[in-house]
mmCIF file of N, CA and C in Angstrom:
data_model
loop_
_atom_site.group_PDB
_atom_site.id
_atom_site.type_symbol
_atom_site.label_atom_id
_atom_site.label_comp_id
_atom_site.label_asym_id
_atom_site.label_seq_id
_atom_site.Cartn_x
_atom_site.Cartn_y
_atom_site.Cartn_z
ATOM 1 N N ASP A 1 4.472 -34.757 18.940
ATOM 2 C CA ASP A 1 3.950 -33.513 18.363
ATOM 3 C C ASP A 1 3.338 -33.786 16.998
ATOM 4 N N TRP A 2 2.142 -33.323 16.843
ATOM 5 C CA TRP A 2 1.490 -33.423 15.548
ATOM 6 C C TRP A 2 1.762 -32.147 14.766
ATOM 7 N N PRO A 3 2.073 -32.262 13.491
ATOM 8 C CA PRO A 3 2.253 -31.032 12.691
ATOM 9 C C PRO A 3 0.916 -30.323 12.536
ATOM 10 N N SER A 4 0.972 -29.032 12.381
ATOM 11 C CA SER A 4 -0.256 -28.277 12.156
ATOM 12 C C SER A 4 -0.074 -27.404 10.927
ATOM 13 N N GLY A 5 -1.147 -27.134 10.284
ATOM 14 C CA GLY A 5 -1.110 -26.295 9.093
ATOM 15 C C GLY A 5 -2.516 -25.842 8.779
ATOM 16 N N CYS A 6 -2.640 -25.013 7.781
ATOM 17 C CA CYS A 6 -3.951 -24.544 7.382
ATOM 18 C C CYS A 6 -3.919 -24.132 5.922
ATOM 19 N N ALA A 7 -5.075 -24.072 5.331
ATOM 20 C CA ALA A 7 -5.234 -23.546 3.977
ATOM 21 C C ALA A 7 -6.296 -22.459 4.072
ATOM 22 N N ILE A 8 -5.992 -21.303 3.522
ATOM 23 C CA ILE A 8 -6.925 -20.182 3.557
ATOM 24 C C ILE A 8 -7.173 -19.746 2.119
ATOM 25 N N LEU A 9 -8.423 -19.772 1.709
ATOM 26 C CA LEU A 9 -8.796 -19.359 0.358
ATOM 27 C C LEU A 9 -9.778 -18.202 0.458
ATOM 28 N N THR A 10 -9.576 -17.188 -0.354
ATOM 29 C CA THR A 10 -10.526 -16.072 -0.408
ATOM 30 C C THR A 10 -10.794 -15.744 -1.861
ATOM 31 N N ASN A 11 -11.916 -15.150 -2.119
ATOM 32 C CA ASN A 11 -12.199 -14.643 -3.455
ATOM 33 C C ASN A 11 -12.919 -13.306 -3.370
ATOM 34 N N GLY A 12 -12.768 -12.630 -2.251
ATOM 35 C CA GLY A 12 -13.454 -11.365 -2.044
ATOM 36 C C GLY A 12 -12.497 -10.196 -2.033
ATOM 37 N N GLU A 13 -13.067 -9.026 -1.939
ATOM 38 C CA GLU A 13 -12.274 -7.803 -1.854
ATOM 39 C C GLU A 13 -11.435 -7.824 -0.591
ATOM 40 N N ASN A 14 -10.211 -7.321 -0.690
ATOM 41 C CA ASN A 14 -9.312 -7.184 0.449
ATOM 42 C C ASN A 14 -8.919 -8.540 1.044
ATOM 43 N N GLY A 15 -8.914 -9.587 0.216
ATOM 44 C CA GLY A 15 -8.572 -10.926 0.677
ATOM 45 C C GLY A 15 -7.165 -11.032 1.226
ATOM 46 N N THR A 16 -6.228 -10.283 0.663
ATOM 47 C CA THR A 16 -4.844 -10.329 1.126
ATOM 48 C C THR A 16 -4.748 -9.901 2.580
ATOM 49 N N THR A 17 -5.454 -8.858 2.944
ATOM 50 C CA THR A 17 -5.439 -8.373 4.318
ATOM 51 C C THR A 17 -6.096 -9.401 5.244
ATOM 52 N N LEU A 18 -7.196 -9.987 4.821
ATOM 53 C CA LEU A 18 -7.883 -10.998 5.617
ATOM 54 C C LEU A 18 -6.971 -12.202 5.861
ATOM 55 N N VAL A 19 -6.268 -12.666 4.844
ATOM 56 C CA VAL A 19 -5.369 -13.811 4.991
ATOM 57 C C VAL A 19 -4.281 -13.518 6.018
ATOM 58 N N ALA A 20 -3.704 -12.328 5.975
ATOM 59 C CA ALA A 20 -2.657 -11.972 6.935
ATOM 60 C C ALA A 20 -3.195 -12.006 8.363
ATOM 61 N N GLU A 21 -4.395 -11.496 8.573
ATOM 62 C CA GLU A 21 -4.988 -11.496 9.905
ATOM 63 C C GLU A 21 -5.282 -12.921 10.379
ATOM 64 N N LEU A 22 -5.781 -13.757 9.490
ATOM 65 C CA LEU A 22 -6.069 -15.144 9.857
ATOM 66 C C LEU A 22 -4.785 -15.917 10.172
ATOM 67 N N ARG A 23 -3.740 -15.713 9.372
ATOM 68 C CA ARG A 23 -2.464 -16.390 9.634
ATOM 69 C C ARG A 23 -1.923 -16.015 11.013
ATOM 70 N N ALA A 24 -1.988 -14.738 11.348
ATOM 71 C CA ALA A 24 -1.493 -14.292 12.653
ATOM 72 C C ALA A 24 -2.319 -14.906 13.788
ATOM 73 N N ALA A 25 -3.635 -14.962 13.629
ATOM 74 C CA ALA A 25 -4.500 -15.531 14.667
ATOM 75 C C ALA A 25 -4.247 -17.029 14.840
ATOM 76 N N ILE A 26 -4.071 -17.732 13.736
ATOM 77 C CA ILE A 26 -3.806 -19.177 13.802
ATOM 78 C C ILE A 26 -2.448 -19.435 14.451
ATOM 79 N N ALA A 27 -1.451 -18.654 14.075
ATOM 80 C CA ALA A 27 -0.111 -18.812 14.666
ATOM 81 C C ALA A 27 -0.154 -18.572 16.170
ATOM 82 N N ALA A 28 -0.896 -17.558 16.597
ATOM 83 C CA ALA A 28 -1.001 -17.263 18.037
ATOM 84 C C ALA A 28 -1.723 -18.391 18.764
ATOM 85 N N GLU A 29 -2.794 -18.894 18.180
ATOM 86 C CA GLU A 29 -3.581 -19.964 18.815
ATOM 87 C C GLU A 29 -2.771 -21.242 19.000
ATOM 88 N N TYR A 30 -1.944 -21.582 18.018
ATOM 89 C CA TYR A 30 -1.195 -22.837 18.071
ATOM 90 C C TYR A 30 0.244 -22.655 18.541
ATOM 91 N N GLY A 31 0.574 -21.463 19.054
ATOM 92 C CA GLY A 31 1.882 -21.242 19.649
ATOM 93 C C GLY A 31 3.043 -21.193 18.673
ATOM 94 N N HIS A 32 2.797 -20.754 17.453
ATOM 95 C CA HIS A 32 3.869 -20.661 16.455
ATOM 96 C C HIS A 32 4.637 -19.345 16.544
ATOM 97 N N GLY A 33 4.204 -18.455 17.412
ATOM 98 C CA GLY A 33 4.882 -17.164 17.531
ATOM 99 C C GLY A 33 4.547 -16.268 16.350
ATOM 100 N N HIS A 34 5.329 -15.222 16.199
ATOM 101 C CA HIS A 34 5.110 -14.261 15.122
ATOM 102 C C HIS A 34 5.531 -14.858 13.792
ATOM 103 N N ILE A 35 4.678 -14.746 12.788
ATOM 104 C CA ILE A 35 5.041 -15.178 11.437
ATOM 105 C C ILE A 35 4.953 -13.984 10.515
ATOM 106 N N GLY A 36 5.660 -14.047 9.435
ATOM 107 C CA GLY A 36 5.636 -12.967 8.470
ATOM 108 C C GLY A 36 6.755 -11.982 8.716
ATOM 109 N N PRO A 37 6.720 -10.879 7.994
ATOM 110 C CA PRO A 37 7.778 -9.875 8.124
ATOM 111 C C PRO A 37 7.717 -9.175 9.482
ATOM 112 N N PRO A 38 8.803 -8.523 9.866
ATOM 113 C CA PRO A 38 8.789 -7.789 11.134
ATOM 114 C C PRO A 38 7.781 -6.642 11.081
ATOM 115 N N PRO A 39 7.341 -6.177 12.232
ATOM 116 C CA PRO A 39 6.391 -5.064 12.261
ATOM 117 C C PRO A 39 6.943 -3.847 11.510
ATOM 118 N N ILE A 40 6.045 -3.111 10.918
ATOM 119 C CA ILE A 40 6.408 -1.937 10.119
ATOM 120 C C ILE A 40 6.451 -0.703 11.014
ATOM 121 N N ARG A 41 7.481 0.110 10.843
ATOM 122 C CA ARG A 41 7.575 1.380 11.572
ATOM 123 C C ARG A 41 7.163 2.490 10.609
ATOM 124 N N LEU A 42 6.057 3.130 10.914
ATOM 125 C CA LEU A 42 5.545 4.193 10.049
ATOM 126 C C LEU A 42 6.247 5.509 10.344
ATOM 127 N N ALA A 43 6.428 6.280 9.301
ATOM 128 C CA ALA A 43 7.045 7.596 9.425
ATOM 129 C C ALA A 43 5.953 8.656 9.545
ATOM 130 N N GLU A 44 6.314 9.775 10.148
ATOM 131 C CA GLU A 44 5.394 10.906 10.195
ATOM 132 C C GLU A 44 5.738 11.823 9.027
ATOM 133 N N VAL A 45 4.745 12.020 8.159
ATOM 134 C CA VAL A 45 4.933 12.866 6.984
ATOM 135 C C VAL A 45 3.923 14.002 7.087
ATOM 136 N N PRO A 46 4.383 15.248 6.966
ATOM 137 C CA PRO A 46 3.462 16.390 7.075
ATOM 138 C C PRO A 46 2.342 16.335 6.036
ATOM 139 N N ASP A 47 1.164 16.825 6.426
ATOM 140 C CA ASP A 47 0.012 16.826 5.522
ATOM 141 C C ASP A 47 0.288 17.559 4.215
ATOM 142 N N ASP A 48 1.075 18.651 4.257
ATOM 143 C CA ASP A 48 1.320 19.386 3.012
ATOM 144 C C ASP A 48 2.126 18.539 2.024
ATOM 145 N N VAL A 49 3.010 17.687 2.517
ATOM 146 C CA VAL A 49 3.761 16.784 1.639
ATOM 147 C C VAL A 49 2.807 15.733 1.083
ATOM 148 N N LEU A 50 1.999 15.132 1.957
ATOM 149 C CA LEU A 50 1.038 14.139 1.496
ATOM 150 C C LEU A 50 0.064 14.741 0.480
ATOM 151 N N ARG A 51 -0.384 15.968 0.746
ATOM 152 C CA ARG A 51 -1.326 16.638 -0.163
ATOM 153 C C ARG A 51 -0.712 16.835 -1.546
ATOM 154 N N SER A 52 0.605 17.041 -1.596
ATOM 155 C CA SER A 52 1.258 17.246 -2.900
ATOM 156 C C SER A 52 1.259 15.967 -3.737
ATOM 157 N N TYR A 53 0.980 14.826 -3.123
ATOM 158 C CA TYR A 53 0.943 13.550 -3.847
ATOM 159 C C TYR A 53 -0.450 13.204 -4.355
ATOM 160 N N THR A 54 -1.470 13.949 -3.927
ATOM 161 C CA THR A 54 -2.834 13.637 -4.354
ATOM 162 C C THR A 54 -3.018 13.997 -5.817
ATOM 163 N N GLY A 55 -3.915 13.272 -6.464
ATOM 164 C CA GLY A 55 -4.216 13.532 -7.861
ATOM 165 C C GLY A 55 -4.488 12.245 -8.615
ATOM 166 N N ARG A 56 -4.581 12.411 -9.914
ATOM 167 C CA ARG A 56 -4.846 11.267 -10.799
ATOM 168 C C ARG A 56 -3.587 10.967 -11.602
ATOM 169 N N TYR A 57 -3.325 9.664 -11.764
ATOM 170 C CA TYR A 57 -2.128 9.204 -12.445
ATOM 171 C C TYR A 57 -2.494 8.123 -13.449
ATOM 172 N N ALA A 58 -1.672 7.975 -14.477
ATOM 173 C CA ALA A 58 -1.859 6.925 -15.475
ATOM 174 C C ALA A 58 -0.631 6.029 -15.486
ATOM 175 N N GLY A 59 -0.898 4.744 -15.528
ATOM 176 C CA GLY A 59 0.173 3.764 -15.572
ATOM 177 C C GLY A 59 0.197 3.066 -16.911
ATOM 178 N N PRO A 60 0.829 1.900 -16.966
ATOM 179 C CA PRO A 60 0.902 1.160 -18.216
ATOM 180 C C PRO A 60 -0.490 0.847 -18.763
ATOM 181 N N PHE A 61 -0.635 0.973 -20.073
ATOM 182 C CA PHE A 61 -1.892 0.687 -20.767
ATOM 183 C C PHE A 61 -3.048 1.521 -20.226
ATOM 184 N N GLY A 62 -2.734 2.729 -19.720
ATOM 185 C CA GLY A 62 -3.756 3.631 -19.218
ATOM 186 C C GLY A 62 -4.323 3.245 -17.857
ATOM 187 N N ARG A 63 -3.678 2.318 -17.174
ATOM 188 C CA ARG A 63 -4.149 1.891 -15.850
ATOM 189 C C ARG A 63 -4.181 3.103 -14.917
ATOM 190 N N PRO A 64 -5.326 3.393 -14.301
ATOM 191 C CA PRO A 64 -5.432 4.591 -13.458
ATOM 192 C C PRO A 64 -4.978 4.367 -12.020
ATOM 193 N N LEU A 65 -4.565 5.446 -11.409
ATOM 194 C CA LEU A 65 -4.291 5.492 -9.975
ATOM 195 C C LEU A 65 -4.770 6.847 -9.496
ATOM 196 N N LYS A 66 -5.534 6.848 -8.423
ATOM 197 C CA LYS A 66 -5.993 8.097 -7.821
ATOM 198 C C LYS A 66 -5.568 8.082 -6.370
ATOM 199 N N LEU A 67 -4.938 9.149 -5.927
ATOM 200 C CA LEU A 67 -4.536 9.277 -4.535
ATOM 201 C C LEU A 67 -5.268 10.452 -3.914
ATOM 202 N N GLU A 68 -5.813 10.229 -2.720
ATOM 203 C CA GLU A 68 -6.532 11.251 -1.978
ATOM 204 C C GLU A 68 -5.955 11.329 -0.571
ATOM 205 N N LEU A 69 -6.248 12.423 0.104
ATOM 206 C CA LEU A 69 -5.818 12.624 1.484
ATOM 207 C C LEU A 69 -7.037 12.982 2.318
ATOM 208 N N ALA A 70 -7.231 12.241 3.416
ATOM 209 C CA ALA A 70 -8.302 12.555 4.367
ATOM 210 C C ALA A 70 -7.877 12.019 5.728
ATOM 211 N N ASP A 71 -8.150 12.799 6.749
ATOM 212 C CA ASP A 71 -7.838 12.395 8.125
ATOM 213 C C ASP A 71 -6.361 12.032 8.291
ATOM 214 N N GLY A 72 -5.484 12.724 7.563
ATOM 215 C CA GLY A 72 -4.047 12.479 7.668
ATOM 216 C C GLY A 72 -3.570 11.216 6.982
ATOM 217 N N GLU A 73 -4.440 10.557 6.188
ATOM 218 C CA GLU A 73 -4.075 9.324 5.488
ATOM 219 C C GLU A 73 -4.060 9.531 3.985
ATOM 220 N N LEU A 74 -2.998 9.060 3.346
ATOM 221 C CA LEU A 74 -2.930 9.012 1.889
ATOM 222 C C LEU A 74 -3.515 7.673 1.481
ATOM 223 N N PHE A 75 -4.450 7.686 0.532
ATOM 224 C CA PHE A 75 -5.091 6.432 0.146
ATOM 225 C C PHE A 75 -5.575 6.495 -1.291
ATOM 226 N N SER A 76 -5.843 5.317 -1.818
ATOM 227 C CA SER A 76 -6.463 5.185 -3.125
ATOM 228 C C SER A 76 -7.891 4.702 -2.878
ATOM 229 N N PRO A 77 -8.895 5.448 -3.351
ATOM 230 C CA PRO A 77 -10.268 5.032 -3.104
ATOM 231 C C PRO A 77 -10.558 3.698 -3.799
ATOM 232 N N ALA A 78 -11.322 2.854 -3.134
ATOM 233 C CA ALA A 78 -11.701 1.550 -3.672
ATOM 234 C C ALA A 78 -13.180 1.327 -3.381
ATOM 235 N N PRO A 79 -13.829 0.453 -4.127
ATOM 236 C CA PRO A 79 -15.261 0.214 -3.894
ATOM 237 C C PRO A 79 -15.570 -0.221 -2.467
ATOM 238 N N TYR A 80 -14.613 -0.828 -1.796
ATOM 239 C CA TYR A 80 -14.819 -1.334 -0.445
ATOM 240 C C TYR A 80 -14.288 -0.380 0.619
ATOM 241 N N GLY A 81 -13.793 0.789 0.231
ATOM 242 C CA GLY A 81 -13.289 1.756 1.198
ATOM 243 C C GLY A 81 -11.967 2.357 0.752
ATOM 244 N N ARG A 82 -11.046 2.507 1.686
ATOM 245 C CA ARG A 82 -9.757 3.116 1.407
ATOM 246 C C ARG A 82 -8.667 2.049 1.303
ATOM 247 N N ARG A 83 -7.864 2.148 0.252
ATOM 248 C CA ARG A 83 -6.655 1.333 0.145
ATOM 249 C C ARG A 83 -5.518 2.238 0.585
ATOM 250 N N ARG A 84 -5.123 2.105 1.859
ATOM 251 C CA ARG A 84 -4.190 3.045 2.472
ATOM 252 C C ARG A 84 -2.764 2.857 1.960
ATOM 253 N N MET A 85 -2.076 3.989 1.834
ATOM 254 C CA MET A 85 -0.656 4.020 1.506
ATOM 255 C C MET A 85 0.056 4.440 2.789
ATOM 256 N N LEU A 86 0.705 3.497 3.444
ATOM 257 C CA LEU A 86 1.311 3.729 4.753
ATOM 258 C C LEU A 86 2.702 4.322 4.584
ATOM 259 N N PRO A 87 2.977 5.464 5.212
ATOM 260 C CA PRO A 87 4.267 6.144 5.013
ATOM 261 C C PRO A 87 5.432 5.440 5.712
ATOM 262 N N LEU A 88 6.420 5.044 4.926
ATOM 263 C CA LEU A 88 7.663 4.490 5.455
ATOM 264 C C LEU A 88 8.728 5.578 5.528
ATOM 265 N N GLY A 89 8.511 6.651 4.808
ATOM 266 C CA GLY A 89 9.389 7.809 4.747
ATOM 267 C C GLY A 89 8.666 8.880 3.966
ATOM 268 N N PRO A 90 9.271 10.041 3.762
ATOM 269 C CA PRO A 90 8.565 11.128 3.084
ATOM 270 C C PRO A 90 8.231 10.849 1.620
ATOM 271 N N THR A 91 8.939 9.921 0.974
ATOM 272 C CA THR A 91 8.669 9.609 -0.431
ATOM 273 C C THR A 91 8.433 8.120 -0.666
ATOM 274 N N THR A 92 8.332 7.344 0.396
ATOM 275 C CA THR A 92 8.176 5.893 0.277
ATOM 276 C C THR A 92 6.947 5.442 1.058
ATOM 277 N N PHE A 93 6.099 4.648 0.393
ATOM 278 C CA PHE A 93 4.851 4.207 1.004
ATOM 279 C C PHE A 93 4.648 2.720 0.777
ATOM 280 N N LEU A 94 3.960 2.098 1.715
ATOM 281 C CA LEU A 94 3.596 0.699 1.602
ATOM 282 C C LEU A 94 2.116 0.622 1.272
ATOM 283 N N ASP A 95 1.782 -0.030 0.162
ATOM 284 C CA ASP A 95 0.382 -0.262 -0.193
ATOM 285 C C ASP A 95 -0.125 -1.332 0.767
ATOM 286 N N GLU A 96 -1.010 -0.932 1.665
ATOM 287 C CA GLU A 96 -1.474 -1.821 2.736
ATOM 288 C C GLU A 96 -2.083 -3.106 2.189
ATOM 289 N N GLU A 97 -2.727 -3.028 1.046
ATOM 290 C CA GLU A 97 -3.422 -4.199 0.515
ATOM 291 C C GLU A 97 -2.499 -5.148 -0.235
ATOM 292 N N THR A 98 -1.634 -4.624 -1.092
ATOM 293 C CA THR A 98 -0.826 -5.487 -1.949
ATOM 294 C C THR A 98 0.554 -5.789 -1.373
ATOM 295 N N GLY A 99 1.030 -4.941 -0.453
ATOM 296 C CA GLY A 99 2.378 -5.117 0.073
ATOM 297 C C GLY A 99 3.447 -4.507 -0.813
ATOM 298 N N ALA A 100 3.049 -3.902 -1.917
ATOM 299 C CA ALA A 100 4.005 -3.247 -2.812
ATOM 300 C C ALA A 100 4.485 -1.937 -2.191
ATOM 301 N N THR A 101 5.651 -1.494 -2.612
ATOM 302 C CA THR A 101 6.212 -0.224 -2.156
ATOM 303 C C THR A 101 6.028 0.812 -3.258
ATOM 304 N N LEU A 102 5.588 2.001 -2.883
ATOM 305 C CA LEU A 102 5.475 3.111 -3.832
ATOM 306 C C LEU A 102 6.589 4.097 -3.548
ATOM 307 N N GLU A 103 7.316 4.483 -4.580
ATOM 308 C CA GLU A 103 8.386 5.480 -4.482
ATOM 309 C C GLU A 103 7.953 6.695 -5.288
ATOM 310 N N VAL A 104 7.832 7.831 -4.613
ATOM 311 C CA VAL A 104 7.391 9.064 -5.265
ATOM 312 C C VAL A 104 8.605 9.901 -5.625
ATOM 313 N N ARG A 105 8.655 10.354 -6.888
ATOM 314 C CA ARG A 105 9.711 11.266 -7.307
ATOM 315 C C ARG A 105 9.062 12.594 -7.674
ATOM 316 N N SER A 106 9.475 13.642 -6.960
ATOM 317 C CA SER A 106 8.927 14.980 -7.166
ATOM 318 C C SER A 106 10.043 15.948 -7.517
ATOM 319 N N VAL A 107 9.659 16.999 -8.226
ATOM 320 C CA VAL A 107 10.564 18.106 -8.508
ATOM 321 C C VAL A 107 9.819 19.377 -8.136
ATOM 322 N N ASP A 108 10.398 20.156 -7.226
ATOM 323 C CA ASP A 108 9.791 21.402 -6.750
ATOM 324 C C ASP A 108 8.351 21.197 -6.283
ATOM 325 N N GLY A 109 8.095 20.088 -5.574
ATOM 326 C CA GLY A 109 6.773 19.828 -5.017
ATOM 327 C C GLY A 109 5.766 19.225 -5.979
ATOM 328 N N ALA A 110 6.156 19.008 -7.232
ATOM 329 C CA ALA A 110 5.245 18.424 -8.214
ATOM 330 C C ALA A 110 5.682 16.985 -8.513
ATOM 331 N N VAL A 111 4.750 16.054 -8.365
ATOM 332 C CA VAL A 111 5.064 14.647 -8.617
ATOM 333 C C VAL A 111 5.369 14.448 -10.094
ATOM 334 N N GLN A 112 6.485 13.809 -10.358
ATOM 335 C CA GLN A 112 6.886 13.476 -11.730
ATOM 336 C C GLN A 112 6.566 12.026 -12.061
ATOM 337 N N ARG A 113 6.652 11.159 -11.022
ATOM 338 C CA ARG A 113 6.538 9.724 -11.260
ATOM 339 C C ARG A 113 6.310 9.008 -9.932
ATOM 340 N N ILE A 114 5.500 7.961 -9.959
ATOM 341 C CA ILE A 114 5.325 7.079 -8.807
ATOM 342 C C ILE A 114 5.641 5.666 -9.291
ATOM 343 N N ALA A 115 6.725 5.107 -8.775
ATOM 344 C CA ALA A 115 7.121 3.746 -9.138
ATOM 345 C C ALA A 115 6.534 2.772 -8.130
ATOM 346 N N VAL A 116 6.061 1.635 -8.624
ATOM 347 C CA VAL A 116 5.547 0.567 -7.778
ATOM 348 C C VAL A 116 6.586 -0.550 -7.785
ATOM 349 N N LEU A 117 7.100 -0.864 -6.590
ATOM 350 C CA LEU A 117 8.152 -1.865 -6.457
ATOM 351 C C LEU A 117 7.624 -3.084 -5.712
ATOM 352 N N VAL A 118 8.021 -4.257 -6.165
ATOM 353 C CA VAL A 118 7.727 -5.508 -5.477
ATOM 354 C C VAL A 118 9.060 -6.211 -5.267
ATOM 355 N N ASP A 119 9.385 -6.482 -4.020
ATOM 356 C CA ASP A 119 10.679 -7.085 -3.672
ATOM 357 C C ASP A 119 11.848 -6.282 -4.231
ATOM 358 N N GLY A 120 11.704 -4.954 -4.238
ATOM 359 C CA GLY A 120 12.768 -4.071 -4.693
ATOM 360 C C GLY A 120 12.865 -3.896 -6.197
ATOM 361 N N ASN A 121 12.031 -4.597 -6.956
ATOM 362 C CA ASN A 121 12.047 -4.490 -8.419
ATOM 363 C C ASN A 121 10.853 -3.687 -8.908
ATOM 364 N N GLU A 122 11.097 -2.781 -9.836
ATOM 365 C CA GLU A 122 10.001 -1.963 -10.354
ATOM 366 C C GLU A 122 9.050 -2.811 -11.180
ATOM 367 N N LEU A 123 7.779 -2.790 -10.778
ATOM 368 C CA LEU A 123 6.737 -3.520 -11.479
ATOM 369 C C LEU A 123 6.079 -2.638 -12.529
ATOM 370 N N MET A 124 5.813 -1.399 -12.156
ATOM 371 C CA MET A 124 5.195 -0.430 -13.065
ATOM 372 C C MET A 124 5.401 0.961 -12.498
ATOM 373 N N ALA A 125 5.064 1.965 -13.308
ATOM 374 C CA ALA A 125 5.179 3.344 -12.861
ATOM 375 C C ALA A 125 3.972 4.144 -13.356
ATOM 376 N N PHE A 126 3.641 5.179 -12.582
ATOM 377 C CA PHE A 126 2.533 6.054 -12.904
ATOM 378 C C PHE A 126 3.033 7.472 -13.079
ATOM 379 N N GLU A 127 2.425 8.195 -14.005
ATOM 380 C CA GLU A 127 2.757 9.609 -14.231
ATOM 381 C C GLU A 127 1.492 10.420 -14.041
ATOM 382 N N PRO A 128 1.637 11.667 -13.569
ATOM 383 C CA PRO A 128 0.447 12.475 -13.261
ATOM 384 C C PRO A 128 -0.331 12.855 -14.525
ATOM 385 N N LEU A 129 -1.655 12.826 -14.367
ATOM 386 C CA LEU A 129 -2.548 13.329 -15.410
ATOM 387 C C LEU A 129 -2.888 14.786 -15.112
ATOM 388 N N GLU A 130 -3.031 15.078 -13.803
ATOM 389 C CA GLU A 130 -3.364 16.428 -13.356
ATOM 390 C C GLU A 130 -2.894 16.565 -11.934
ATOM 391 N N GLN A 131 -2.729 17.759 -11.458
ATOM 392 C CA GLN A 131 -2.366 17.990 -10.062
ATOM 393 C C GLN A 131 -3.587 18.500 -9.332
ATOM 394 N N ALA A 132 -3.746 18.030 -8.084
ATOM 395 C CA ALA A 132 -4.893 18.469 -7.263
ATOM 396 C C ALA A 132 -4.675 19.887 -6.811
#
């Protein structure tokens, strides 16, 4: 048996997503089976709950975050399209592009804070600038 491996380099928009797709295709072609984390089970979250999360937010050093809702998807607009926030639960989302987890904290339907977690550790947090 010869060992197999690959190197994948990107420098374009959405490179993280492209790398994941290429890794899966290479693993399937060479019989390595499934690689990476287990498949994600998405939750069904009502549109009115998702709509309550839309708006503009400010993070550390004024870093912006904008969340919109269209076609039942919560997303952050990007120059290349939509950066989807995949629902893992009513207040927990997976950033499809970065793999980070977003935890929404609301009081009486108004977002107070959105924490961004990586490997369970808070990386940064966003607070609302305005409500949609």
